[in-house]
Coordinates of C-alpha atoms in Angstrom, one line a residue:
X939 CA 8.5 5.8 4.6
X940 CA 7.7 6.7 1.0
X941 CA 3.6 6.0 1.3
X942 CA 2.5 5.9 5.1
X943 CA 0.9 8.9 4.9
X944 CA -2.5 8.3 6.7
X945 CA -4.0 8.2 9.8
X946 CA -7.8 8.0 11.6
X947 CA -10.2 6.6 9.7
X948 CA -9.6 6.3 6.1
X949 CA -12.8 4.7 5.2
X950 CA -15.9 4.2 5.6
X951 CA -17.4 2.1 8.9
X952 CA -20.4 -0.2 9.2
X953 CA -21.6 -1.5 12.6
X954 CA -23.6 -4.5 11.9
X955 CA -26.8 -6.3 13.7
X956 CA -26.9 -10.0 13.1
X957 CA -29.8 -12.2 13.6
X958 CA -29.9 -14.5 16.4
X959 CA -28.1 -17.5 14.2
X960 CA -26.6 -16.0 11.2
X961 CA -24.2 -16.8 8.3
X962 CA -20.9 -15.9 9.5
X963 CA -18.6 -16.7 6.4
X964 CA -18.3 -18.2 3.5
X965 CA -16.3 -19.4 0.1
X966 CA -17.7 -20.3 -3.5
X967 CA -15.3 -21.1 -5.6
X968 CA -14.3 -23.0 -8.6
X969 CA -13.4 -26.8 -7.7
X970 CA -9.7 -27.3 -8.2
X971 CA -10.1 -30.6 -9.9
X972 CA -13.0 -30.1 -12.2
X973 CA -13.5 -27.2 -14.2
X974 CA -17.4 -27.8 -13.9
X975 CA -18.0 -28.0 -10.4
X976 CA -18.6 -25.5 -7.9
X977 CA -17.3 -26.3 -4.3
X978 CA -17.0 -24.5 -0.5
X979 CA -18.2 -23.9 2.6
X980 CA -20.5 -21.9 4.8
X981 CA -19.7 -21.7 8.8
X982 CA -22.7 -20.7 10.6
X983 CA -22.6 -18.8 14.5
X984 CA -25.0 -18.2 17.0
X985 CA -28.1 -20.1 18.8
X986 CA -28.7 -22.7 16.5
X987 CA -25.8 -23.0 14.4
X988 CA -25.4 -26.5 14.6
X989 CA -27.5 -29.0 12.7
X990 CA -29.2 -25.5 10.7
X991 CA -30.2 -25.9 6.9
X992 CA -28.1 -23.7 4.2
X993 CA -29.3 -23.0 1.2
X994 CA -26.8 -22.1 -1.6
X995 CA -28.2 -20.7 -4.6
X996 CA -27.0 -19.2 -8.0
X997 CA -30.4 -18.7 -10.3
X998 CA -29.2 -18.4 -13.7
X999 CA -26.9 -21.9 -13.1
X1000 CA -30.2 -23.7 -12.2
X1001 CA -28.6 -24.2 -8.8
X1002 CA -30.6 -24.2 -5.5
X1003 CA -29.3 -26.5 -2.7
X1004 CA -29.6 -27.1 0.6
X1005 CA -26.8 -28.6 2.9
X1006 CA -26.6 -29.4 7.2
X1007 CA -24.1 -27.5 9.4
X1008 CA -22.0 -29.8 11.6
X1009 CA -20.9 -30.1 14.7
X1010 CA -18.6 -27.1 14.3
X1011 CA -21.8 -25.0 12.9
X1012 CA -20.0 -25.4 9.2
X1013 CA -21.7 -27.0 5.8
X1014 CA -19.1 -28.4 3.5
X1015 CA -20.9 -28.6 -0.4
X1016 CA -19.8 -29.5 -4.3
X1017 CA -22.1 -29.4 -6.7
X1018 CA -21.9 -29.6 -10.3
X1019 CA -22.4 -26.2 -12.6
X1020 CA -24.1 -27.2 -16.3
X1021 CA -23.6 -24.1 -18.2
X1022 CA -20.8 -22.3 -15.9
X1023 CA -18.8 -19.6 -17.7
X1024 CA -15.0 -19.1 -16.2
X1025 CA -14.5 -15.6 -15.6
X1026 CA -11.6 -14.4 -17.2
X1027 CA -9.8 -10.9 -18.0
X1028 CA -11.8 -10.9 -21.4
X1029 CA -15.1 -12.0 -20.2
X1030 CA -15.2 -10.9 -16.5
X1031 CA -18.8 -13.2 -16.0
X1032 CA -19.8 -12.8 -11.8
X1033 CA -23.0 -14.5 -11.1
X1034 CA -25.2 -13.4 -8.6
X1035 CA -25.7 -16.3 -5.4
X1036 CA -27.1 -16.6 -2.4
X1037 CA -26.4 -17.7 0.8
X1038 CA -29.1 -17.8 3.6
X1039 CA -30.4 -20.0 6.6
X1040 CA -33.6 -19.3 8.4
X1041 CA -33.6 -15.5 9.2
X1042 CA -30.3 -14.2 7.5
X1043 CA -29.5 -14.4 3.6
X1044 CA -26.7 -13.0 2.6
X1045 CA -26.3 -12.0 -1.5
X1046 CA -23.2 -12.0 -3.5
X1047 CA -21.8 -11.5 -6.8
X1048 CA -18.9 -14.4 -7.5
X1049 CA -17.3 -15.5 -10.3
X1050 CA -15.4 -18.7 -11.0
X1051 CA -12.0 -19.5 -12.3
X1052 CA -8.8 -21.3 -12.1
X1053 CA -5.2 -19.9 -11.2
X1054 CA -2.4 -21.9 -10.6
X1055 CA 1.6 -22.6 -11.9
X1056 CA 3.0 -25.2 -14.2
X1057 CA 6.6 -24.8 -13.6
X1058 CA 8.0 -21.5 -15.2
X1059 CA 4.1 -20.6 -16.3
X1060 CA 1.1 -19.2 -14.8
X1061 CA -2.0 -21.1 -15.8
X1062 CA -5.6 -19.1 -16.0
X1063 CA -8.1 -21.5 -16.7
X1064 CA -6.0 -24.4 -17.8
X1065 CA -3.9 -21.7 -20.4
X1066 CA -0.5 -19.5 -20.2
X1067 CA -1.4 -16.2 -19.4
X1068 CA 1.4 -13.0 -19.5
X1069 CA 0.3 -10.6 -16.9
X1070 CA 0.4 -7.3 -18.3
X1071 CA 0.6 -5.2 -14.6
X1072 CA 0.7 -1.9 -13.1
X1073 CA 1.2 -0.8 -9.1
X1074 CA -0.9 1.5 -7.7
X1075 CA -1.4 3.0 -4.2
X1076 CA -4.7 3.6 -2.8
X1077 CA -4.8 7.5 -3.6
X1078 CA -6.2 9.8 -5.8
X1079 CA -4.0 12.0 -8.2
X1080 CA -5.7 15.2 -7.7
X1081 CA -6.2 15.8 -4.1
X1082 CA -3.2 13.9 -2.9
X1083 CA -5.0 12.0 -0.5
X1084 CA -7.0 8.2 0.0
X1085 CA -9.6 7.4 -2.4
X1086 CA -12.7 8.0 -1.0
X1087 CA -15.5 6.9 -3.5
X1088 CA -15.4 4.7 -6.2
X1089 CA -15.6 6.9 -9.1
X1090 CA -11.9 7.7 -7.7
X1091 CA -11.2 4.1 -8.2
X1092 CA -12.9 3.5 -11.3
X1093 CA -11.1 6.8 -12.3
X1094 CA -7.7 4.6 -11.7
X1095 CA -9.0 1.5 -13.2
X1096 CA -9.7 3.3 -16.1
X1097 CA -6.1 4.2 -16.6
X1098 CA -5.0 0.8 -16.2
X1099 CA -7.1 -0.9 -18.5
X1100 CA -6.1 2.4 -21.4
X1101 CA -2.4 1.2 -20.7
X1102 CA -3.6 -2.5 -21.2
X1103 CA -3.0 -4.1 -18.3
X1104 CA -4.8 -7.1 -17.3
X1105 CA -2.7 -7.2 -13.7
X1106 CA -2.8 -5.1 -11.1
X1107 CA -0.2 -5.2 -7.8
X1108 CA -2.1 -3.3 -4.7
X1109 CA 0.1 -1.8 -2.9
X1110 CA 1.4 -2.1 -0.2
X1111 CA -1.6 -3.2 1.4
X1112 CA -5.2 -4.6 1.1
X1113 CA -7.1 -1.8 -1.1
X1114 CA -10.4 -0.3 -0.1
X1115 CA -12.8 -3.5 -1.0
X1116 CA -15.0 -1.0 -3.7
X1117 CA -11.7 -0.9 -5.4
X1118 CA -11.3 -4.6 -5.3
X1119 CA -14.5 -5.3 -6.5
X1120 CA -14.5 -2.8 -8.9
X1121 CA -11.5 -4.2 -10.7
X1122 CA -12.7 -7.8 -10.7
X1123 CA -15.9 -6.2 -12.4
X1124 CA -13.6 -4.7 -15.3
X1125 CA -11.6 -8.0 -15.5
X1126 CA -8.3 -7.3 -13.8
X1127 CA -6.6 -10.0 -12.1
X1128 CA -5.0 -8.6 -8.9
X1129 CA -2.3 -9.0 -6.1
X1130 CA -3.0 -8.4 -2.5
X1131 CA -0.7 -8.1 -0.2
X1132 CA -0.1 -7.0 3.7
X1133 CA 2.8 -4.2 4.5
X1134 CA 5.2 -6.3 5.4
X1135 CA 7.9 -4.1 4.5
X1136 CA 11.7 -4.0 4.4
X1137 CA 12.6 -3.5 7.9
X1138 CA 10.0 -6.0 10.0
X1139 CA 11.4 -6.9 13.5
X1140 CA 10.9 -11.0 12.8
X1141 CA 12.2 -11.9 15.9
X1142 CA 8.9 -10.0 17.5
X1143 CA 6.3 -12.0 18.7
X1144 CA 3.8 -9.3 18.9
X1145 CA 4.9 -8.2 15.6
X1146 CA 4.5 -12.2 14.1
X1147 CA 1.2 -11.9 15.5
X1148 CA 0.2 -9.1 13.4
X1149 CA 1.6 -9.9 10.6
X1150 CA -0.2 -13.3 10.7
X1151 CA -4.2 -11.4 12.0
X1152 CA -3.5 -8.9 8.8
X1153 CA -2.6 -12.1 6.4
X1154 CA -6.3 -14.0 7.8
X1155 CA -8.1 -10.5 7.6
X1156 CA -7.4 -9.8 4.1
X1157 CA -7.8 -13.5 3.1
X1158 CA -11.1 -13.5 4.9
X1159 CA -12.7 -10.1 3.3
X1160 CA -11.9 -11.2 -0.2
X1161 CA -11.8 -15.0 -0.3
X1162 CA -14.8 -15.0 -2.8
X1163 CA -13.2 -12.2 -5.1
X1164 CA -12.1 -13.9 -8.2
X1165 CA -9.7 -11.4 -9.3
X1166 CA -7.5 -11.9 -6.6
X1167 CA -5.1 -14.2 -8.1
X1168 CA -2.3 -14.1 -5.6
X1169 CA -1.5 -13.2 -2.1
X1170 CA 1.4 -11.1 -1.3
X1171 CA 3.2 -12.3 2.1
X1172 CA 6.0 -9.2 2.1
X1173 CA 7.5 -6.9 0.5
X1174 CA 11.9 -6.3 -0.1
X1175 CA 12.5 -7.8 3.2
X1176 CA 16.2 -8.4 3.8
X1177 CA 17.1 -13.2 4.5
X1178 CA 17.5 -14.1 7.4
X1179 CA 17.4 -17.3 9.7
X1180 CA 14.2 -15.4 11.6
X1181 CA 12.6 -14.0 8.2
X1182 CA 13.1 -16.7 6.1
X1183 CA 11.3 -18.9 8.8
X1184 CA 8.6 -16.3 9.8
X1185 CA 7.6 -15.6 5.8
X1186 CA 8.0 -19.4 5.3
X1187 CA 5.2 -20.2 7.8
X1188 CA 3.1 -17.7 6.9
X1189 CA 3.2 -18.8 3.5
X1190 CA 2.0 -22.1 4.8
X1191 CA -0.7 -19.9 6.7
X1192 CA -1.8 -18.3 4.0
X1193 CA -2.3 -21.3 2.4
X1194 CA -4.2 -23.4 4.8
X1195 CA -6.3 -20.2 4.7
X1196 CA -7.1 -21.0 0.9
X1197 CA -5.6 -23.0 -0.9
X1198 CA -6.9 -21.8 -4.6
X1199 CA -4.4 -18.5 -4.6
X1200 CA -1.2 -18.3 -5.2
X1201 CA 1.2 -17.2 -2.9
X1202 CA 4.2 -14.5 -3.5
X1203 CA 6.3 -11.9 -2.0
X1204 CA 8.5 -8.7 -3.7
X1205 CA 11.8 -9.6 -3.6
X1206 CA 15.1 -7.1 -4.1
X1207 CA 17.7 -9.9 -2.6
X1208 CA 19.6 -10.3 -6.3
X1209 CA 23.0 -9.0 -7.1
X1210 CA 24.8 -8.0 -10.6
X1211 CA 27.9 -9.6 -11.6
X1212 CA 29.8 -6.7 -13.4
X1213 CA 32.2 -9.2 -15.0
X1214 CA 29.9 -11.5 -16.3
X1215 CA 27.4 -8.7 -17.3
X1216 CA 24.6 -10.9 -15.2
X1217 CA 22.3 -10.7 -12.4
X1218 CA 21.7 -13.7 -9.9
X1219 CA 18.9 -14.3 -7.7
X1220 CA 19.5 -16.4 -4.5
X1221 CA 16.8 -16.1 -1.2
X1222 CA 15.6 -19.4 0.5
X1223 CA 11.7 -18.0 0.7
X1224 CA 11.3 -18.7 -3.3
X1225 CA 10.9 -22.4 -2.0
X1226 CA 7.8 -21.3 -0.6
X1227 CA 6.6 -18.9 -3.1
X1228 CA 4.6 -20.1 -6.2
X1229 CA 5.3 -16.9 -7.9
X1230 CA 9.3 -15.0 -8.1
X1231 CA 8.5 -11.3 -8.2
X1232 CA 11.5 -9.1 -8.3
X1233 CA 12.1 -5.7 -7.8
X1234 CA 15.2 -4.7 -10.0
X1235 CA 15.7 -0.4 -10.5
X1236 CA 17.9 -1.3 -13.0
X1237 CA 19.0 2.3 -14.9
X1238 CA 18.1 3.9 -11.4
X1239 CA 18.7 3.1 -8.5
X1240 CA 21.2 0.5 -10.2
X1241 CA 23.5 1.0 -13.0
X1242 CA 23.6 -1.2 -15.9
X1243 CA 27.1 -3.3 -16.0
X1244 CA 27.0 -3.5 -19.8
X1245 CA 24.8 -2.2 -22.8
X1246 CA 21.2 -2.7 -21.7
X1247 CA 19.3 -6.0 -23.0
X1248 CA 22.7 -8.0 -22.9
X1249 CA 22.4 -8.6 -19.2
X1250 CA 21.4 -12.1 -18.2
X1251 CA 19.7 -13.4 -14.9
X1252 CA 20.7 -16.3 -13.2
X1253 CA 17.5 -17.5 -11.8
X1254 CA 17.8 -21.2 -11.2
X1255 CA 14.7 -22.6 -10.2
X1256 CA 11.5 -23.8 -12.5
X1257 CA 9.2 -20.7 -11.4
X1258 CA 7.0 -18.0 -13.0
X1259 CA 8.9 -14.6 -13.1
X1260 CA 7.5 -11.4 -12.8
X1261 CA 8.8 -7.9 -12.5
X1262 CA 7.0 -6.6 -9.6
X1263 CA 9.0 -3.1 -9.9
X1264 CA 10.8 -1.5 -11.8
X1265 CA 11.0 2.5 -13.6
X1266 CA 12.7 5.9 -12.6
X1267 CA 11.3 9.0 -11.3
X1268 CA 10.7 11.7 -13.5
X1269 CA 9.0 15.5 -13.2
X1270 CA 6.1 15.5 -15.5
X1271 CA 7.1 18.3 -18.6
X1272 CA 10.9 17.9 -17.4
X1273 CA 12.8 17.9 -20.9
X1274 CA 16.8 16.6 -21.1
X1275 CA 19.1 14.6 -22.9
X1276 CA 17.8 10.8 -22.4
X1277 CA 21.1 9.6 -21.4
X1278 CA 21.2 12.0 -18.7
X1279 CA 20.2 10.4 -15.0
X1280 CA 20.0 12.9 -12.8
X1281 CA 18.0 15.0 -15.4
X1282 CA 15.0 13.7 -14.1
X1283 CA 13.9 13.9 -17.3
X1284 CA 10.4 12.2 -18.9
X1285 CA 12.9 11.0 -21.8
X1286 CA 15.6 9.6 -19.3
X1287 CA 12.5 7.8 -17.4
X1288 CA 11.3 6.4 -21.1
X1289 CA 15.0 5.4 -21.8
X1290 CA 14.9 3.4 -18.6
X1291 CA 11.4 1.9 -19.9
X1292 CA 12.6 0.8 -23.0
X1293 CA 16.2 -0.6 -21.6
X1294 CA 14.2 -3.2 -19.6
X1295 CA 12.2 -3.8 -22.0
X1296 CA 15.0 -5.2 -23.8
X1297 CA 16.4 -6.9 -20.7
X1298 CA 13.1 -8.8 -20.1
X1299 CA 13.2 -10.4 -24.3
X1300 CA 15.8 -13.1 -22.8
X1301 CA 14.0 -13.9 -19.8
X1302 CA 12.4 -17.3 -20.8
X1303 CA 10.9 -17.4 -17.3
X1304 CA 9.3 -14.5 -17.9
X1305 CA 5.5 -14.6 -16.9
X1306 CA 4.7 -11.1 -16.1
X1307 CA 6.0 -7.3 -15.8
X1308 CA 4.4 -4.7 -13.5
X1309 CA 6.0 -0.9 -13.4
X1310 CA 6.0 1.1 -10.6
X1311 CA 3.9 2.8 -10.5
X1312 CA 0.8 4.1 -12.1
X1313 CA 0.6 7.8 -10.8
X1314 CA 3.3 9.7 -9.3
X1315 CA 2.0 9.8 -5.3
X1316 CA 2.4 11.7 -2.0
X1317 CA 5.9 10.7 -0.3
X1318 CA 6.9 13.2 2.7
X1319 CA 10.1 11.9 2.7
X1320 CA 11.3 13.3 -1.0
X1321 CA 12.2 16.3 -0.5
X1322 CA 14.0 17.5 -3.6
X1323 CA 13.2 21.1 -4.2
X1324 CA 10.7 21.4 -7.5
X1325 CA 11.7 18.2 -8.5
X1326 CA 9.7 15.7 -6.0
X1327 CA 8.4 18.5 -3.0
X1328 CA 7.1 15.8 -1.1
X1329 CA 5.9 13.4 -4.3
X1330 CA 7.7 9.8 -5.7
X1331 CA 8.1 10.5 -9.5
X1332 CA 8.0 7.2 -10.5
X1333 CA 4.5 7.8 -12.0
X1334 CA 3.7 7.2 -15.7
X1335 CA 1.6 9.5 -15.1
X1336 CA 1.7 12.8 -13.1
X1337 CA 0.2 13.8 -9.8
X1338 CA -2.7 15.5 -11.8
X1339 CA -2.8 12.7 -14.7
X1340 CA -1.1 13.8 -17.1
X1341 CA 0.8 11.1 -19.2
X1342 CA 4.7 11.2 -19.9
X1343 CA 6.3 10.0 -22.2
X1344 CA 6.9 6.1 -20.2
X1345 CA 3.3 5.9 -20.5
X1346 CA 3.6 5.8 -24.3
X1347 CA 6.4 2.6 -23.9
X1348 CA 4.5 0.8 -21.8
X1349 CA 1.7 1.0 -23.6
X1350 CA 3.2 0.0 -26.8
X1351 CA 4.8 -3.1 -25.1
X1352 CA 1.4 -4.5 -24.0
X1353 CA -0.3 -3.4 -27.1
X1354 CA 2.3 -6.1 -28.5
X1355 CA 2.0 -8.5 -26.2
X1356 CA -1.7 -8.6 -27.2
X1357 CA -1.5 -9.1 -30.5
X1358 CA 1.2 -12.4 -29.5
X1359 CA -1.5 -13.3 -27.9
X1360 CA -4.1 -12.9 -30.7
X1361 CA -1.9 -14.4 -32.8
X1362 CA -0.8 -17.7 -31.4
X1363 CA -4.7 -18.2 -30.3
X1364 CA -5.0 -18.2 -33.7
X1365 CA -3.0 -20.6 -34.6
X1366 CA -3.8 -22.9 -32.2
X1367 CA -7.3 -22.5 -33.2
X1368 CA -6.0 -23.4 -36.9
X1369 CA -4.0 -26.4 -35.6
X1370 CA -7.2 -27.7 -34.2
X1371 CA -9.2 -27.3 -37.5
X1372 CA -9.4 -30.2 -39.9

């Protein structure tokens, strides 16, 4: 429902000849306890993958080493990096290494940073960072169907980083990997995630099993992108004795499978207190989520119990918040009164905007926002005549990119948030001067 629209093959296909002993994976990453080391590992297969000699290289760190395999045919390394530049949104640095062994070398671009929580923050390279997000689905605008090149995806980046986003939710899958590399190039921090979606079967072994070989597949294909700062284990997926101990051990999974991400899931399991004019929050996975995303419809799909930006959330644990969804559908050049719903309106969409906007001032755990979505996209399912004929409207932008007027608020919102941040680098920057 709503974005499985595809079948066959969607992408393109490589069939691969390795060497008789080859390099069969990898990770270079940023040690997690010194921000001037480099560390990983490199598992060799084949003939002669035990005992073989790995070189790891990175010329313009001065870095050219060369490690044994073990037993296992794997070469665990550290090594110190003079000189290493973190990447970061605002300097997205990748350096060029190599890994190779005698007869295979492969060559990557990597770059190096830090993600991680400190209670209700997230921490980029030792500092608070506000993620400034969009969702998108892996489709182009114009022809209503996958992206197939990567000027479609630059195309899409392009938009995000115009709104200002330095975030971006894939959904509701892992993206095509130009896409993910692409973004990393342009400095966008990103969430993966598997489609794990609302009404999963946990009590399935066959479907466990699935879910768990999609959770090591994506992890394995983008271990070494940087960007990817989280891993998403499921999306609005309803508690549950089986649930809550299938997504609990996969979190664990996905952690043994790399333990430098952070792990989340999209939750929708929080109810409003009309009364009390508040919203509470209450699933047992956020024990084993480093991240609380929420997806709240608030002015949509739910009504607001009181004048918007008075409601309070309940949200009683010392965790990063973000906003993983939230907006209204609206038909691009559709014109009404913006206190009118089922207008479908661009100014009751913008109203919706700015009302959460509002709500999201008094959220002290507040770490991140990320609209959905970024382009209205291809839903068979919708079927209101003229006003969705098979399309989600949710986009701030139109099926053929055209901006409405929710563009404009979000847009304005992170332009703000930017200058905060301008602002209180600058004066921690004058605290620090004699």
């Amino acid at each position: 429902y709503d974005w499985v629209n595809y079948g066959g093959l969607t992408r393109s296909l490589y069939i691969i000849e390795t060497a008789e002993t080859y390099v069969n994976d990898y990770s270079i990453h940023l040690d997690r306890n010194d921000f001037k080391r480099i560390s990983g590992w490199v598992s060799v297969n084949g003939k002669h993958s035990v005992g073989s000699k790995v070189r790891v290289s990175i010329p313009s760190l001065g870095i050219n080493s060369i490690f044994s395999t073990d037993s296992t045919g794997r070469a665990v390394f550290s090594f110190k990096a003079k000189g290493l530049s973190l990447w970061s949104p605002e300097s997205p640095v990748l350096y060029d290494c190599t890994v190779s062994i005698a007869g295979d070398t492969v060559s990557e671009r990597i770059g190096f940073r830090d993600i991680r929580v400190d209670g209700d923050r997230i921490m980029l390279n030792g500092k608070p960072v506000f993620l400034r997000g969009i969702c998108f689905h892996e489709e182009s605008p114009f022809t209503g169907s996958r992206l197939t090149s990567e000027a479609d995806a630059r195309m899409l980046l392009g938009w995000c980083k115009e709104l200002g986003c330095n975030f971006i939710r894939l959904a509701h899958y892992p993206h095509n990997e130009f896409t993910v590399r692409l973004a990393e190039e342009m400095g966008f921090m990103l969430w993966s995630e598997i489609p794990v979606y609302q009404g999963v079967n946990f009590g399935s072994k066959t479907i466990v099993g699935k879910m768990k070989d999609m959770l090591y597949e994506m992890i394995s294909r983008d271990r070494n992108r940087c960007g990817i700062v989280a891993w998403g284990i499921a999306n609005e997926t309803r508690p549950g004795g089986a649930r809550d101990r299938v997504l609990g051990e996969m979190a664990d999974y996905a952690r043994q499978c790399d333990p430098t991400r952070l792990i989340t899931a999209a939750l929708n399991n929080w109810r409003i207190n009309s009364t009390e004019n508040s919203a509470a929050l209450s699933d047992k996975l956020i024990e084993k989520l480093d991240i609380i995303a929420l997806n709240a419809y608030i002015g949509w799909y739910n009504k607001w119990p009181s004048e918007p930006g008075t409601l309070r959330w309940n949200i009683p644990y010392d965790k990063p918040v973000i906003f993983s969804e939230f907006g209204a559908e609206a038909l691009y050049n559709q014109h009404d009164n913006p206190d009118k719903a089922s207008s479908w309106s661009e100014e009751y969409q913008a109203k919706v905007y700015s009302d959460n906007i509002k709500m999201f001032e008094d959220i002290e755990q507040l770490s991140g926002v990320c609209p959905w979505i970024l382009t209205d996209f291809r839903s068979p399912r919708r079927l209101l005549p003229r006003l969705q004929d098979g399309w989600n409207r949710k986009g701030l932008l139109s099926d053929k990119g055209q901006k409405k007027k929710a563009w404009y608020v979000m847009k304005d919102y992170y332009a703000n948030k930017i200058k905060e941040e301008k602002n209180e680098y600058n004066r921690n920057i004058e605290r620090k001067t004699p």
